[in-house]
Amino acid sequence: MRKSVILILIFALCFSTTTAAFAADSINHEQAYAESIADTIDKLAGTSEINMNILKTESTYIAEGNGVDIEIPVRGNAPVIAAMDEGEDIVMNLPEQVSSGEGLITDDGTVVYHSADEDMAVSVQALKERKNGTQYETVKTLVTIENANAPRKYNFKFDLPSGYHLVKDYDYDDEFDEYDCGQIFVIDDQDEAICTIDPIWAKDANGDALETQYEISGNTLTQVVNSNGSTAYPVVTGMATHPNKHSTYYLTKSGVKKMRDKYGGKDNNAIYEGLLVCSSISNASIAGVATAMYVGNKLYIASKYSTWNRHYLDFEKKYAKVVVTFKWRNGGKNSGYYPKRDDVTYVSKK
């Protein structure tokens, strides 16, 4: 009897040790796979400045930013959220192929989810971008296709409020139409773009570009990748999502007056008036361009002066709360956030 008990204990110990070792090997394999995906992305998509200021909770990796926190789920069946200090949150669900997967964070801050058969993986990066000393947040989502058996379409469903929708830039009229290049906009119920998604791209293991495109169906954005017999695997395709940036500051009534008077000064048109005089002497066609710039600048200044004068006359309470909205614009080397509009309300305290 005693011998039987001892044998049972030895068997139990061996079983638990073997099980623990197997579990450890499984975890090590999955982490190694995630690191290999991150290395492939770095090779084909290039190095990005990933926000490493990440707090992990039970359900979320939170990348804390300046006005926007990027919330990346621990499980693939939960959404990625750009949590805004001002404005509507951007909520995007990952493709169903990784809905049962766990997101593993790699050494460089990339969160990787793989499909059950490891034919493909989805990776999410919370990026930091700087322009003129200000930090902006971007969500970069990448799909790594391991072989020819993997799907060619990947759906990203956005949870949007009523009246909001997705639209291709060619189908949306705004002041940046000259920069239309295949972007996607998230449009709110006031027909304003609140988020910009970069044009899609795809590269194979040799760095060769593949044919790829977006499809929109309701609130679902689909990435389509077209491979061929010469495609070298793995293939990486990606998109970057740029929520509008909001900057808030407060002005007293005297501060509002200074803003108004800034647009009423004589110096505002000096450079355009000088250009107009010089161009009229040298070249008629240049003079035409200069005239248009001069007239446009006059109209812009008049509009800004009128707006700030209205704020000055309507001023009430203690402060004017000014929220400046910046929108992402793709323009090659000039890509970046540009001021879109100012919203002014009056408050009693900051």
CSV table of N, CA, C and O in Angstrom, one decimal, residues 278-333:
chain,number,residue,atom,x,y,z
A,278,CYS,N,6.8,93.7,-56.7
A,278,CYS,CA,8.0,93.1,-57.4
A,278,CYS,C,7.5,92.3,-58.7
A,278,CYS,O,8.1,92.4,-59.7
A,279,SER,N,6.5,91.5,-58.5
A,279,SER,CA,6.1,90.7,-59.6
A,279,SER,C,5.5,91.5,-60.8
A,279,SER,O,5.6,91.1,-61.9
A,280,SER,N,4.8,92.5,-60.4
A,280,SER,CA,4.2,93.4,-61.5
A,280,SER,C,5.2,94.0,-62.4
A,280,SER,O,5.0,94.3,-63.5
A,281,ILE,N,6.4,94.2,-61.8
A,281,ILE,CA,7.5,94.8,-62.6
A,281,ILE,C,8.2,93.7,-63.5
A,281,ILE,O,8.5,94.0,-64.7
A,282,SER,N,8.2,92.5,-63.0
A,282,SER,CA,9.0,91.5,-63.8
A,282,SER,C,8.3,90.6,-64.7
A,282,SER,O,8.7,90.3,-65.8
A,283,ASN,N,7.1,90.1,-64.3
A,283,ASN,CA,6.4,89.1,-65.1
A,283,ASN,C,4.9,89.1,-64.9
A,283,ASN,O,4.5,89.0,-63.7
A,284,ALA,N,4.2,89.1,-65.9
A,284,ALA,CA,2.7,89.3,-65.8
A,284,ALA,C,2.1,88.0,-65.2
A,284,ALA,O,1.1,88.1,-64.4
A,285,SER,N,2.6,86.8,-65.6
A,285,SER,CA,2.0,85.6,-65.1
A,285,SER,C,2.2,85.5,-63.6
A,285,SER,O,1.4,85.0,-62.8
A,286,ILE,N,3.4,85.8,-63.2
A,286,ILE,CA,3.8,85.8,-61.7
A,286,ILE,C,2.9,86.8,-61.0
A,286,ILE,O,2.4,86.6,-59.9
A,287,ALA,N,2.7,88.0,-61.7
A,287,ALA,CA,1.9,89.0,-61.0
A,287,ALA,C,0.4,88.5,-60.8
A,287,ALA,O,-0.2,88.8,-59.8
A,288,GLY,N,-0.1,87.6,-61.7
A,288,GLY,CA,-1.4,87.1,-61.5
A,288,GLY,C,-1.5,86.2,-60.3
A,288,GLY,O,-2.4,86.2,-59.5
A,289,VAL,N,-0.4,85.3,-60.2
A,289,VAL,CA,-0.4,84.5,-59.0
A,289,VAL,C,-0.3,85.3,-57.7
A,289,VAL,O,-0.9,85.0,-56.7
A,290,ALA,N,0.6,86.3,-57.7
A,290,ALA,CA,0.8,87.2,-56.6
A,290,ALA,C,-0.5,87.9,-56.2
A,290,ALA,O,-0.8,88.0,-55.0
A,291,THR,N,-1.3,88.3,-57.2
A,291,THR,CA,-2.5,89.0,-57.0
A,291,THR,C,-3.5,88.0,-56.3
A,291,THR,O,-4.2,88.4,-55.3
A,292,ALA,N,-3.6,86.8,-56.8
A,292,ALA,CA,-4.4,85.8,-56.1
A,292,ALA,C,-4.0,85.6,-54.7
A,292,ALA,O,-4.9,85.5,-53.8
A,293,MET,N,-2.7,85.5,-54.4
A,293,MET,CA,-2.3,85.3,-53.1
A,293,MET,C,-2.6,86.4,-52.2
A,293,MET,O,-3.0,86.3,-51.0
A,294,TYR,N,-2.5,87.6,-52.7
A,294,TYR,CA,-2.7,88.9,-52.0
A,294,TYR,C,-4.2,88.9,-51.6
A,294,TYR,O,-4.6,89.2,-50.5
A,295,VAL,N,-5.1,88.7,-52.6
A,295,VAL,CA,-6.5,88.7,-52.4
A,295,VAL,C,-6.9,87.6,-51.4
A,295,VAL,O,-7.7,87.9,-50.5
A,296,GLY,N,-6.4,86.4,-51.6
A,296,GLY,CA,-6.7,85.3,-50.7
A,296,GLY,C,-6.3,85.6,-49.2
A,296,GLY,O,-7.0,85.3,-48.3
A,297,ASN,N,-5.1,86.2,-49.1
A,297,ASN,CA,-4.6,86.6,-47.8
A,297,ASN,C,-5.5,87.6,-47.1
A,297,ASN,O,-5.8,87.6,-45.9
A,298,LYS,N,-5.9,88.6,-47.9
A,298,LYS,CA,-6.8,89.7,-47.4
A,298,LYS,C,-8.1,89.1,-46.9
A,298,LYS,O,-8.6,89.4,-45.8
A,299,LEU,N,-8.7,88.1,-47.7
A,299,LEU,CA,-10.0,87.5,-47.3
A,299,LEU,C,-9.8,86.7,-46.0
A,299,LEU,O,-10.7,86.7,-45.1
A,300,TYR,N,-8.7,85.9,-45.9
A,300,TYR,CA,-8.4,85.1,-44.8
A,300,TYR,C,-8.3,86.0,-43.5
A,300,TYR,O,-8.9,85.7,-42.5
A,301,ILE,N,-7.5,87.1,-43.6
A,301,ILE,CA,-7.3,87.9,-42.5
A,301,ILE,C,-8.6,88.6,-42.1
A,301,ILE,O,-9.0,88.7,-40.9
A,302,ALA,N,-9.4,89.0,-43.0
A,302,ALA,CA,-10.7,89.6,-42.7
A,302,ALA,C,-11.6,88.7,-42.0
A,302,ALA,O,-12.3,89.0,-41.1
A,303,SER,N,-11.6,87.4,-42.5
A,303,SER,CA,-12.4,86.4,-41.8
A,303,SER,C,-12.0,86.1,-40.4
A,303,SER,O,-12.8,86.0,-39.5
A,304,LYS,N,-10.7,86.0,-40.2
A,304,LYS,CA,-10.2,85.7,-38.8
A,304,LYS,C,-10.4,86.9,-37.9
A,304,LYS,O,-10.8,86.7,-36.7
A,305,TYR,N,-10.3,88.1,-38.4
A,305,TYR,CA,-10.5,89.3,-37.6
A,305,TYR,C,-12.0,89.3,-37.2
A,305,TYR,O,-12.4,89.6,-36.0
A,306,SER,N,-12.9,89.1,-38.2
A,306,SER,CA,-14.3,89.1,-37.9
A,306,SER,C,-14.7,88.0,-36.8
A,306,SER,O,-15.5,88.3,-35.9
A,307,THR,N,-14.1,86.8,-37.0
A,307,THR,CA,-14.4,85.7,-36.0
A,307,THR,C,-14.0,86.1,-34.6
A,307,THR,O,-14.7,86.0,-33.6
A,308,TRP,N,-12.7,86.6,-34.5
A,308,TRP,CA,-12.2,86.9,-33.1
A,308,TRP,C,-12.9,88.2,-32.6
A,308,TRP,O,-13.1,88.3,-31.3
A,309,ASN,N,-13.3,89.1,-33.4
A,309,ASN,CA,-14.1,90.2,-32.9
A,309,ASN,C,-15.4,89.8,-32.4
A,309,ASN,O,-15.9,90.3,-31.4
A,310,ARG,N,-16.1,88.8,-33.0
A,310,ARG,CA,-17.3,88.3,-32.5
A,310,ARG,C,-17.1,87.6,-31.2
A,310,ARG,O,-17.9,87.8,-30.2
A,311,HIS,N,-16.0,86.9,-31.0
A,311,HIS,CA,-15.7,86.3,-29.7
A,311,HIS,C,-15.5,87.3,-28.7
A,311,HIS,O,-15.9,87.1,-27.5
A,312,TYR,N,-14.9,88.4,-29.0
A,312,TYR,CA,-14.6,89.5,-28.1
A,312,TYR,C,-15.9,90.2,-27.6
A,312,TYR,O,-16.1,90.4,-26.4
A,313,LEU,N,-16.8,90.4,-28.6
A,313,LEU,CA,-18.1,91.1,-28.3
A,313,LEU,C,-19.0,90.1,-27.5
A,313,LEU,O,-19.8,90.6,-26.7
A,314,ASP,N,-18.9,88.8,-27.8
A,314,ASP,CA,-19.8,87.9,-27.1
A,314,ASP,C,-19.2,87.4,-25.8
A,314,ASP,O,-19.8,86.5,-25.1
A,315,PHE,N,-18.0,87.8,-25.4
A,315,PHE,CA,-17.3,87.3,-24.2
A,315,PHE,C,-18.1,87.4,-23.0
A,315,PHE,O,-18.7,88.4,-22.7
A,316,GLU,N,-18.2,86.2,-22.3
A,316,GLU,CA,-18.9,86.2,-21.0
A,316,GLU,C,-18.1,85.2,-20.1
A,316,GLU,O,-17.2,84.5,-20.5
A,317,LYS,N,-18.5,85.2,-18.8
A,317,LYS,CA,-17.8,84.4,-17.8
A,317,LYS,C,-16.3,84.9,-17.7
A,317,LYS,O,-16.0,86.0,-17.9
A,318,LYS,N,-15.4,83.9,-17.3
A,318,LYS,CA,-14.1,84.3,-17.0
A,318,LYS,C,-13.1,84.0,-18.1
A,318,LYS,O,-12.1,84.8,-18.3
A,319,TYR,N,-13.3,82.9,-18.8
A,319,TYR,CA,-12.3,82.5,-19.8
A,319,TYR,C,-13.0,82.2,-21.1
A,319,TYR,O,-14.2,81.7,-21.1
A,320,ALA,N,-12.3,82.3,-22.2
A,320,ALA,CA,-12.7,81.7,-23.5
A,320,ALA,C,-11.8,80.4,-23.6
A,320,ALA,O,-10.6,80.5,-23.6
A,321,LYS,N,-12.5,79.3,-23.7
A,321,LYS,CA,-11.9,78.0,-23.9
A,321,LYS,C,-11.7,77.8,-25.4
A,321,LYS,O,-12.7,77.7,-26.1
A,322,VAL,N,-10.5,77.7,-25.9
A,322,VAL,CA,-10.3,77.5,-27.3
A,322,VAL,C,-9.7,76.1,-27.6
A,322,VAL,O,-8.7,75.7,-27.1
A,323,VAL,N,-10.5,75.4,-28.4
A,323,VAL,CA,-10.1,74.0,-28.8
A,323,VAL,C,-9.7,74.1,-30.2
A,323,VAL,O,-10.6,74.3,-31.1
A,324,VAL,N,-8.4,73.9,-30.5
A,324,VAL,CA,-7.9,73.9,-31.9
A,324,VAL,C,-7.9,72.4,-32.4
A,324,VAL,O,-7.3,71.5,-31.8
A,325,THR,N,-8.6,72.2,-33.5
A,325,THR,CA,-8.6,70.8,-34.1
A,325,THR,C,-7.5,70.8,-35.3
A,325,THR,O,-7.5,71.6,-36.1
A,326,PHE,N,-6.7,69.8,-35.2
A,326,PHE,CA,-5.7,69.5,-36.2
A,326,PHE,C,-6.0,68.2,-37.0
A,326,PHE,O,-6.3,67.2,-36.4
A,327,LYS,N,-6.0,68.3,-38.3
A,327,LYS,CA,-6.3,67.2,-39.1
A,327,LYS,C,-5.1,66.7,-39.9
A,327,LYS,O,-4.2,67.5,-40.3
A,328,TRP,N,-4.9,65.4,-40.0
A,328,TRP,CA,-3.8,64.8,-40.7
A,328,TRP,C,-4.0,65.0,-42.2
A,328,TRP,O,-5.0,64.8,-42.7
A,329,ARG,N,-2.9,65.4,-42.8
A,329,ARG,CA,-2.9,65.5,-44.3
A,329,ARG,C,-1.7,64.8,-44.9
A,329,ARG,O,-0.6,65.0,-44.4
A,330,ASN,N,-2.0,63.9,-45.9
A,330,ASN,CA,-0.9,63.2,-46.6
A,330,ASN,C,-0.4,64.1,-47.7
A,330,ASN,O,-1.2,64.5,-48.6
A,331,GLY,N,0.9,64.4,-47.7
A,331,GLY,CA,1.5,65.2,-48.7
A,331,GLY,C,2.9,65.0,-48.9
A,331,GLY,O,3.7,65.9,-49.0
A,332,GLY,N,3.3,63.7,-49.0
A,332,GLY,CA,4.7,63.3,-49.1
A,332,GLY,C,5.5,63.8,-48.0
A,332,GLY,O,5.2,63.5,-46.8
A,333,LYS,N,6.6,64.5,-48.3
A,333,LYS,CA,7.4,65.1,-47.2
A,333,LYS,C,6.7,66.1,-46.3
A,333,LYS,O,7.1,66.4,-45.2
